[in-house]
Tab-separated table of C-alpha atoms in Angstrom:
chain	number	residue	atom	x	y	z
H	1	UNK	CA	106.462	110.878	80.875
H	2	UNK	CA	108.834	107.880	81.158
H	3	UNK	CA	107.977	107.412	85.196
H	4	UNK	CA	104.123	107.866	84.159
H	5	UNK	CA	104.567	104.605	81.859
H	6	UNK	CA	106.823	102.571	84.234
H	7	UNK	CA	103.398	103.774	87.100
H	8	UNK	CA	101.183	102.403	84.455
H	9	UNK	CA	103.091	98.953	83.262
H	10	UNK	CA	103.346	98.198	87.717
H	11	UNK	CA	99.677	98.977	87.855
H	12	UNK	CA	99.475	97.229	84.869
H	13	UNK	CA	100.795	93.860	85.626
H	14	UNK	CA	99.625	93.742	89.304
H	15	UNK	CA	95.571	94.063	87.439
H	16	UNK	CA	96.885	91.408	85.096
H	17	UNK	CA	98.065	88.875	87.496
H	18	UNK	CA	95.194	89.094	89.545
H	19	UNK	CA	92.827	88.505	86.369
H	20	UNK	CA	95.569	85.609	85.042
H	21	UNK	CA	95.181	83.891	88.931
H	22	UNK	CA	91.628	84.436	88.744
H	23	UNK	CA	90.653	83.378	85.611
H	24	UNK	CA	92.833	79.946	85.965
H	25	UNK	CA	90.785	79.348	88.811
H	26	UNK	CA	87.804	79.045	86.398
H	27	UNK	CA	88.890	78.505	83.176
H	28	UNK	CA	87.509	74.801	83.098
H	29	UNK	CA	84.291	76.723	83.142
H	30	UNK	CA	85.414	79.463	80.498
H	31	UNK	CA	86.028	77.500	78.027
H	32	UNK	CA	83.697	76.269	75.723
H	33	UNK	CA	84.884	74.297	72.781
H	34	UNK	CA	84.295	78.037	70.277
H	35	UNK	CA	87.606	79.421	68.760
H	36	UNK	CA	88.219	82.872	68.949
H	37	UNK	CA	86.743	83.974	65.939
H	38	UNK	CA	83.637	81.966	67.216
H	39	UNK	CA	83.974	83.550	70.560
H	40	UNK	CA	84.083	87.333	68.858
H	41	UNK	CA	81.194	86.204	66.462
H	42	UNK	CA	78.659	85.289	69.790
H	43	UNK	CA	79.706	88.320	71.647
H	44	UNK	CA	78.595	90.456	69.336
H	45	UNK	CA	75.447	88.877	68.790
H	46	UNK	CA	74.709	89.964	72.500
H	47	UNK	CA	72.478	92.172	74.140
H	48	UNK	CA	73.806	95.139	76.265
H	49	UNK	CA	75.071	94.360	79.570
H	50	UNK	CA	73.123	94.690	82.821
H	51	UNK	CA	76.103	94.981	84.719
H	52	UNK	CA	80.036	96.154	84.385
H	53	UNK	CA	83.042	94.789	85.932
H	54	UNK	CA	85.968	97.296	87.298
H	55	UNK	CA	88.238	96.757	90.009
H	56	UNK	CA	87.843	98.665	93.102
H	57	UNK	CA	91.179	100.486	92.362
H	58	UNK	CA	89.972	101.970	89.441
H	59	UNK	CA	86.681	103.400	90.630
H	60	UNK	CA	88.562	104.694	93.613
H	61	UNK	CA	90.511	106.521	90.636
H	62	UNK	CA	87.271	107.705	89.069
H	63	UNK	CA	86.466	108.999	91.862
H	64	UNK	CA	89.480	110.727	93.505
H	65	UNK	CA	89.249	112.467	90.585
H	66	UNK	CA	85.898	113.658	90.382
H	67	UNK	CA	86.647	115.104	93.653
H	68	UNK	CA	89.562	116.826	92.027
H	69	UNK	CA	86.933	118.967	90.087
H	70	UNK	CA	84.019	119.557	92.410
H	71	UNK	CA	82.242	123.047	90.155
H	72	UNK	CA	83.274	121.166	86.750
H	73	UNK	CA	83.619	118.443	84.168
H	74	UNK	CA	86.180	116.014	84.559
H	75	UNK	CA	87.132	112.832	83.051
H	76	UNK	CA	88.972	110.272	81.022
H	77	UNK	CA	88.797	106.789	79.295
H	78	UNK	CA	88.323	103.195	80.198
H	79	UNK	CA	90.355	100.531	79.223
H	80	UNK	CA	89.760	96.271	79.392
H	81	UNK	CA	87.632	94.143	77.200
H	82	UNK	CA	84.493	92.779	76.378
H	83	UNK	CA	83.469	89.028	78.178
H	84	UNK	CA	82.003	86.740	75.543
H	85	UNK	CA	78.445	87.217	77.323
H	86	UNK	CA	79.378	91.161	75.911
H	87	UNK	CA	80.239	92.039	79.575
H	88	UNK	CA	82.382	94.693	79.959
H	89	UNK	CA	85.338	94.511	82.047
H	90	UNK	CA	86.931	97.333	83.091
H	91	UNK	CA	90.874	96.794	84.047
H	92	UNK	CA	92.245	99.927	83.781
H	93	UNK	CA	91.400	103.834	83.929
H	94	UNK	CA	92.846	107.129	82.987
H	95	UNK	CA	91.969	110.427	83.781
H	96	UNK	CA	92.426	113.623	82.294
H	97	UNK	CA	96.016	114.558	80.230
H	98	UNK	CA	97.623	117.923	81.159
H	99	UNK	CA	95.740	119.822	78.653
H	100	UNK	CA	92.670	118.133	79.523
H	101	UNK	CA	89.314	120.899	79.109
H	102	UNK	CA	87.350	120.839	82.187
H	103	UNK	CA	84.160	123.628	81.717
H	104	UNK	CA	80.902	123.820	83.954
H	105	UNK	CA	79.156	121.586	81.538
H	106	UNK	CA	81.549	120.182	79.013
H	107	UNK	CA	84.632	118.055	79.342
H	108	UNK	CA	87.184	117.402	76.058
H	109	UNK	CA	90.133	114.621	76.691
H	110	UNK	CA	93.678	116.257	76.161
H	111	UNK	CA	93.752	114.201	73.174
H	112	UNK	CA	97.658	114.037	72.822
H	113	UNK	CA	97.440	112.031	76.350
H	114	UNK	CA	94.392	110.295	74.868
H	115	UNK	CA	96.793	108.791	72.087
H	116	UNK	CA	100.233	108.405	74.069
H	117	UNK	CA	98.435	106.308	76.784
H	118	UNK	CA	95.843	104.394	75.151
H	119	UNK	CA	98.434	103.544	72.518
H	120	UNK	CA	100.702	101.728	75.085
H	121	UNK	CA	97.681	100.109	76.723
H	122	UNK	CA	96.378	98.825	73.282
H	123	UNK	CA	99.339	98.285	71.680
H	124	UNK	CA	102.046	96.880	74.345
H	125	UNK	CA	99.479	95.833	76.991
H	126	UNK	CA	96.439	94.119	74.396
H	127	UNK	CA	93.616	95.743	76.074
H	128	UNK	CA	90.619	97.429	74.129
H	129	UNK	CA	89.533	101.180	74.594
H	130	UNK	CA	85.860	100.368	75.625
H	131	UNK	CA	84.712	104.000	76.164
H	132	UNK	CA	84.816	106.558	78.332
H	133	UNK	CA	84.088	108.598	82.058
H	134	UNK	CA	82.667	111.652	83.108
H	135	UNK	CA	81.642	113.877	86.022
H	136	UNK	CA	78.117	116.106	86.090
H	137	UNK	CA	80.384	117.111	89.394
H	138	UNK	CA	76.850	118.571	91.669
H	139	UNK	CA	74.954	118.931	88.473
H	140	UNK	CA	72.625	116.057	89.695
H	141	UNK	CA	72.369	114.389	86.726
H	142	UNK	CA	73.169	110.737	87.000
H	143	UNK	CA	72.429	109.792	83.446
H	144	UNK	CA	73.992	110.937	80.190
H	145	UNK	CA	72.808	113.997	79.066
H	146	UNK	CA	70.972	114.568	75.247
H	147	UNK	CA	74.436	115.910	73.921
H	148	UNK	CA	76.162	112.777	75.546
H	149	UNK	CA	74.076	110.373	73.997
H	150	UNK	CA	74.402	112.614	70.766
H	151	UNK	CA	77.460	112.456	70.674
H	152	UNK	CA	78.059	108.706	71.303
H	153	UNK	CA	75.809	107.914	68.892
H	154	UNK	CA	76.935	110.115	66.437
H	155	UNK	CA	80.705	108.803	67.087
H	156	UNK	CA	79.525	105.256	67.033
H	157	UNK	CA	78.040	105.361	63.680
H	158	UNK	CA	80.770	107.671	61.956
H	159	UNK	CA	83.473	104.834	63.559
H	160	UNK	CA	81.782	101.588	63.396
H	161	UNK	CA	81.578	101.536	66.875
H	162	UNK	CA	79.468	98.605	67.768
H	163	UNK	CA	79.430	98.862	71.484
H	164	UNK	CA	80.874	101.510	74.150
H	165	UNK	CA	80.966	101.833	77.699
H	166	UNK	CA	79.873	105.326	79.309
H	167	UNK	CA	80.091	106.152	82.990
H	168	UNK	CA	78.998	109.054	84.752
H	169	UNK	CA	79.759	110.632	88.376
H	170	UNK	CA	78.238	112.915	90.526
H	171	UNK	CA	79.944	114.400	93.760
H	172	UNK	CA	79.137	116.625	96.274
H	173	UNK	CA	81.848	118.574	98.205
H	174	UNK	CA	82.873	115.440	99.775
H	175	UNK	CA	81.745	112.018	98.056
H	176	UNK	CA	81.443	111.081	94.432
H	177	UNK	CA	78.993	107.964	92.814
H	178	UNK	CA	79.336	106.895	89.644
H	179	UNK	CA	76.547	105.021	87.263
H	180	UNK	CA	77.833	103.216	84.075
């Protein structure tokens, strides 16, 4: 467990640097005169986002695992925040915990994992649990299916969820893609 976290506060701070670096580059541009209750007031006033943001290191992630589980469901949860224009931005990824259940059609998050990890990332690291991944593996469905979006909804309203992120891969024996 303990060399899990250290792997996950390198990967960490490497993604944060390169964000840090980047976003000095531009923060002239960034920032408006709002404060940041301001800031969280406009962004959610916005309008889903056309697009998402994820570094290439964590969709190679998505996908290595998606490959893992070619016949069945796999996934895990996304981790980053929310741009004021309410663009997602996707720094970090896990997969599925140990006791993760992976069916043809039906994937449940170990949720022990779910809590031990996204705890650290939320709590010592600051970043928000946007939502969630998942394989249709060669299902061929690129889209949420009626019990995903069920159950989103359902979770959204029974939390007070106002926004969530869901992506979803397909594979074949070989290659994954993966639509958000």
């Amino acid at each position: 467990m303990k060399k899990i976290i250290n792997e996950m506060s390198r990967k960490f701070n490497r993604v944060h640097k390169r964000l840090i670096d980047k976003l000095n580059r531009v923060k002239p541009a960034l920032t408006p005169n709002f404060t940041p209750i301001q800031h969280a007031q406009y962004a959610q006033k916005t309008v889903p986002a056309s697009k998402v943001l994820i570094y290439k290191s964590e969709l190679e992630y998505i996908s290595r695992c998606i490959l893992d589980y070619t016949n069945i469901e796999t996934g895990g949860q996304l981790f980053g925040y929310w741009t004021s224009d309410g663009v997602p931005v996707v720094l970090y990824v896990i997969g599925p915990g140990p006791h993760a259940n992976h069916q043809g059609a039906f994937f449940n998050q170990d949720v022990n994992y779910l809590e031990m990890v996204g705890g650290i990332l939320t709590k010592d690291f600051g970043l928000q649990h946007m939502g969630e991944w998942h394989s249709h593996h060669q299902l061929g469905l690129a889209r949420p299916s009626g019990h995903d979006s069920a159950t989103i909804y359902n979770n959204m309203v029974r939390h007070n969820i106002e926004r969530f992120l869901l992506c979803i891969g397909n594979c074949t024996n070989t290659t994954s893609t993966v639509n958000a």
